[in-house]
Coordinates of C-alpha atoms in Angstrom, one line a residue:
M415 CA -6.0 -10.1 7.9
R416 CA -8.9 -7.7 7.9
I417 CA -8.6 -4.2 6.4
D418 CA -11.3 -1.6 6.9
I419 CA -11.0 1.4 4.6
I420 CA -12.9 4.6 5.5
T421 CA -13.6 6.9 2.5
V422 CA -16.0 9.3 0.9
L423 CA -15.5 7.5 -2.4
P424 CA -15.8 3.7 -1.9
E425 CA -16.5 3.3 -5.6
L426 CA -13.0 4.5 -6.4
L427 CA -11.7 1.4 -4.7
E428 CA -13.9 -1.2 -6.4
S429 CA -11.5 -1.9 -9.3
P430 CA -8.2 -2.5 -7.5
F431 CA -9.8 -5.1 -5.3
G432 CA -11.9 -6.7 -8.0
A433 CA -9.0 -8.2 -10.1
S434 CA -5.7 -10.0 -10.1
I435 CA -3.8 -10.8 -6.9
L436 CA -6.0 -8.8 -4.5
K437 CA -9.2 -10.4 -5.7
R438 CA -7.6 -13.9 -5.4
A439 CA -6.5 -13.1 -1.9
I440 CA -10.0 -12.1 -0.9
D441 CA -11.6 -15.1 -2.7
K442 CA -9.2 -17.5 -0.9
G443 CA -10.2 -16.0 2.4
L444 CA -6.7 -14.8 3.2
V445 CA -7.8 -11.2 3.6
E446 CA -11.0 -9.3 4.2
V447 CA -11.4 -5.8 2.8
H448 CA -14.4 -3.7 3.9
M449 CA -15.3 -0.2 2.6
H450 CA -17.0 2.2 4.9
N451 CA -18.6 5.4 3.4
I452 CA -18.2 8.3 5.8
R453 CA -21.5 9.7 4.5
D454 CA -23.3 6.8 6.2
Y455 CA -22.2 8.2 9.5
T456 CA -23.5 11.8 9.2
D457 CA -26.8 13.2 10.3
K458 CA -26.3 16.4 8.3
S459 CA -28.5 17.4 5.4
Y460 CA -27.4 16.2 2.0
N461 CA -25.1 13.7 3.8
Q462 CA -22.6 16.5 4.4
V463 CA -19.2 15.3 5.7
D464 CA -17.0 18.4 5.1
D465 CA -17.0 22.0 6.2
Y466 CA -15.0 25.2 5.9
Q467 CA -11.9 25.4 8.0
F468 CA -11.7 27.6 11.1
G469 CA -9.5 30.6 10.5
G470 CA -10.4 30.9 6.9
G471 CA -8.5 29.6 3.8
A472 CA -9.3 27.7 0.7
G473 CA -10.5 24.2 0.7
M474 CA -12.9 22.1 2.7
V475 CA -12.0 19.8 5.7
L476 CA -13.6 16.4 6.6
M477 CA -15.5 16.8 9.8
I478 CA -14.7 15.1 13.0
E479 CA -18.1 13.7 13.9
P480 CA -18.8 11.2 11.1
I481 CA -15.2 9.9 11.1
D482 CA -15.4 9.5 14.9
K483 CA -18.6 7.6 14.7
C484 CA -17.2 5.2 12.0
I485 CA -14.0 4.5 13.8
S486 CA -15.7 4.1 17.1
A487 CA -18.2 1.6 15.6
L488 CA -15.4 -0.5 14.2
K489 CA -13.3 -0.5 17.3
A490 CA -16.4 -1.6 19.3
E491 CA -16.4 -4.8 17.3
R492 CA -12.7 -5.8 17.4
D493 CA -9.2 -4.6 18.4
Y494 CA -7.1 -3.0 15.7
D495 CA -3.3 -3.2 15.4
E496 CA -3.1 0.1 13.5
V497 CA -5.3 3.0 12.5
I498 CA -3.6 4.5 9.5
Y499 CA -4.2 7.8 7.8
M500 CA -3.1 8.3 4.2
T501 CA -1.5 11.7 4.0
P502 CA 1.3 13.4 2.0
D503 CA 3.0 14.4 5.3
G504 CA 3.2 10.9 6.6
E505 CA 6.2 8.6 6.6
T506 CA 7.0 7.4 3.0
L507 CA 5.8 3.9 2.3
N508 CA 8.6 1.4 1.7
Q509 CA 9.2 -2.3 1.6
R510 CA 10.1 -2.4 5.3
I511 CA 6.7 -0.9 6.2
A512 CA 4.9 -3.3 3.9
N513 CA 6.7 -6.3 5.4
S514 CA 5.8 -5.3 9.0
M515 CA 2.2 -4.6 8.2
S516 CA 1.7 -8.0 6.5
L517 CA 2.1 -9.5 10.0
L518 CA -0.9 -7.6 11.4
N519 CA -4.4 -8.9 12.0
N520 CA -6.8 -5.9 11.8
V521 CA -6.1 -2.5 10.3
I522 CA -8.1 0.6 9.6
I523 CA -7.1 2.9 6.8
L524 CA -8.6 6.4 6.7
C525 CA -8.5 8.2 3.3
G526 CA -8.2 11.9 3.5
H527 CA -10.0 14.2 1.0
Y528 CA -10.2 17.9 0.2
K529 CA -7.7 19.6 2.6
G530 CA -7.6 16.6 4.9
V531 CA -9.3 15.6 8.1
D532 CA -10.0 17.6 11.3
Q533 CA -6.7 17.4 13.2
R534 CA -8.5 16.1 16.3
I535 CA -9.1 12.8 14.5
R536 CA -5.4 12.5 13.9
D537 CA -4.6 13.3 17.5
A538 CA -7.2 11.0 19.0
Y539 CA -7.3 7.9 16.8
I540 CA -4.5 7.7 14.2
T541 CA -1.5 5.4 15.2
R542 CA 0.4 5.8 11.9
E543 CA 0.5 8.2 9.0
I544 CA 1.7 7.0 5.6
S545 CA 2.5 8.7 2.4
I546 CA 3.1 7.1 -1.0
G547 CA 5.3 10.0 -2.2
D548 CA 6.0 13.7 -2.2
Y549 CA 3.0 14.8 -4.3
V550 CA -0.7 15.5 -3.7
L551 CA -3.6 13.4 -5.0
S552 CA -7.3 14.3 -4.9
G553 CA -7.8 11.9 -2.0
G554 CA -6.2 9.0 -0.1
E555 CA -8.1 6.2 -1.9
L556 CA -5.5 5.5 -4.5
G557 CA -2.8 5.6 -1.9
A558 CA -4.7 3.2 0.2
A559 CA -5.0 0.8 -2.7
I560 CA -1.3 0.9 -3.3
L561 CA -0.6 0.3 0.4
C562 CA -3.0 -2.7 0.4
D563 CA -1.4 -4.1 -2.7
A564 CA 2.1 -3.9 -1.3
V565 CA 1.0 -5.6 2.0
I566 CA -1.5 -8.2 0.8
R567 CA 0.9 -9.8 -1.7
L568 CA 3.2 -10.6 1.2
I569 CA 0.6 -12.6 3.1
P570 CA 1.5 -16.4 3.0
G571 CA -0.6 -18.2 0.4
V572 CA -1.5 -15.1 -1.7
L573 CA 1.2 -15.6 -4.3
N574 CA 1.5 -18.9 -6.1
N575 CA 5.2 -18.9 -5.5
E576 CA 5.8 -17.4 -2.0
T577 CA 9.6 -17.1 -2.6
S578 CA 8.8 -14.6 -5.4
A579 CA 8.1 -11.9 -2.8
L580 CA 11.3 -12.6 -1.0
T581 CA 13.3 -11.7 -4.1
D582 CA 11.5 -8.5 -5.0
T583 CA 13.1 -5.2 -5.4
F584 CA 13.9 -3.5 -2.0
Q585 CA 13.7 -6.7 0.1
D586 CA 17.4 -6.5 0.8
D587 CA 17.7 -2.8 0.2
L588 CA 18.7 -3.7 -3.4
L589 CA 17.0 -3.3 -6.8
A590 CA 16.1 -6.5 -8.5
P591 CA 18.6 -7.9 -11.1
P592 CA 17.7 -8.1 -14.8
V593 CA 15.4 -11.0 -15.8
Y594 CA 14.9 -12.8 -19.1
T595 CA 12.6 -15.4 -20.6
R596 CA 12.2 -17.3 -23.9
P597 CA 13.5 -17.0 -26.6
S598 CA 17.1 -17.0 -25.7
E599 CA 17.9 -14.9 -28.7
Y600 CA 15.7 -12.3 -30.4
K601 CA 16.8 -10.0 -33.2
G602 CA 20.4 -10.5 -32.3
M603 CA 19.8 -9.8 -28.6
K604 CA 21.0 -12.7 -26.4
V605 CA 20.3 -13.8 -22.9
P606 CA 23.5 -13.8 -20.8
D607 CA 25.2 -17.2 -21.1
I608 CA 25.4 -17.7 -17.4
L609 CA 21.6 -17.9 -17.1
L610 CA 21.6 -20.8 -19.6
S611 CA 24.4 -22.7 -18.0
G612 CA 22.4 -24.6 -15.4
N613 CA 25.1 -23.7 -12.8
F614 CA 22.7 -22.4 -10.1
P615 CA 25.3 -21.3 -7.5
K616 CA 27.0 -19.2 -10.2
I617 CA 23.6 -17.9 -11.5
E618 CA 22.7 -16.8 -8.0
K619 CA 26.1 -15.0 -7.6
W620 CA 25.6 -13.3 -11.0
R621 CA 22.1 -12.1 -9.8
E622 CA 23.6 -10.8 -6.6
D623 CA 26.3 -8.9 -8.5
Q624 CA 23.8 -7.5 -10.9
A625 CA 21.5 -6.3 -8.1
Q626 CA 24.4 -4.6 -6.4
K627 CA 25.6 -3.0 -9.6
R628 CA 22.1 -1.8 -10.6
T629 CA 21.5 -0.3 -7.1
E630 CA 24.8 1.5 -7.1
E631 CA 24.0 3.0 -10.5
R632 CA 20.3 3.9 -10.0
R633 CA 19.6 4.1 -6.3
P634 CA 22.9 4.6 -4.4
D635 CA 20.9 6.1 -1.5
L636 CA 19.6 2.6 -0.7
L637 CA 23.2 1.5 0.2
K638 CA 23.8 4.2 2.7

């Protein structure tokens, strides 16, 4: 998979892709992540990429020309399955979206900033708009990092144990059951006996029941 991220703050994305699972995925050659600074595509003085919005109002808007140049340059090199815009008014990211995106080959992610991007970019290029929740951040970079993390970990070979991702929270529209590790007793708190029994069919049934119970208690909306 190749992911091209268009942003005015590429340095904000250095840390998420420089450690842990995302770094290992890149080092293994399972995914390519490329940052593109919108300022590299402007011919305005002082590398200007934003301007006042027509009609007045507070806040600046990312201009159409540099974004158009960047996307056009990328699309001239390869075909893209999706051109995604990170925005609070997009569809809310969930596990289903992450699962489907993990099957794609080439993706562009455009990070909004200020009051957003010129609507003509959204009309002409964007194939999908994604939000990470009903709140506003300073820009789309952190949202893009979250989206990439959710997607990349699902690519075969990224996790040491590929079945781990299949039992994650939300994969079956259920929350994950409780998990425990050594020691089996700590300060009077004991691990449930069933998990120490070695009876794996019963353990699996216990986990299914616990996942159902936890979902009913905490996120009943997932069961509708």
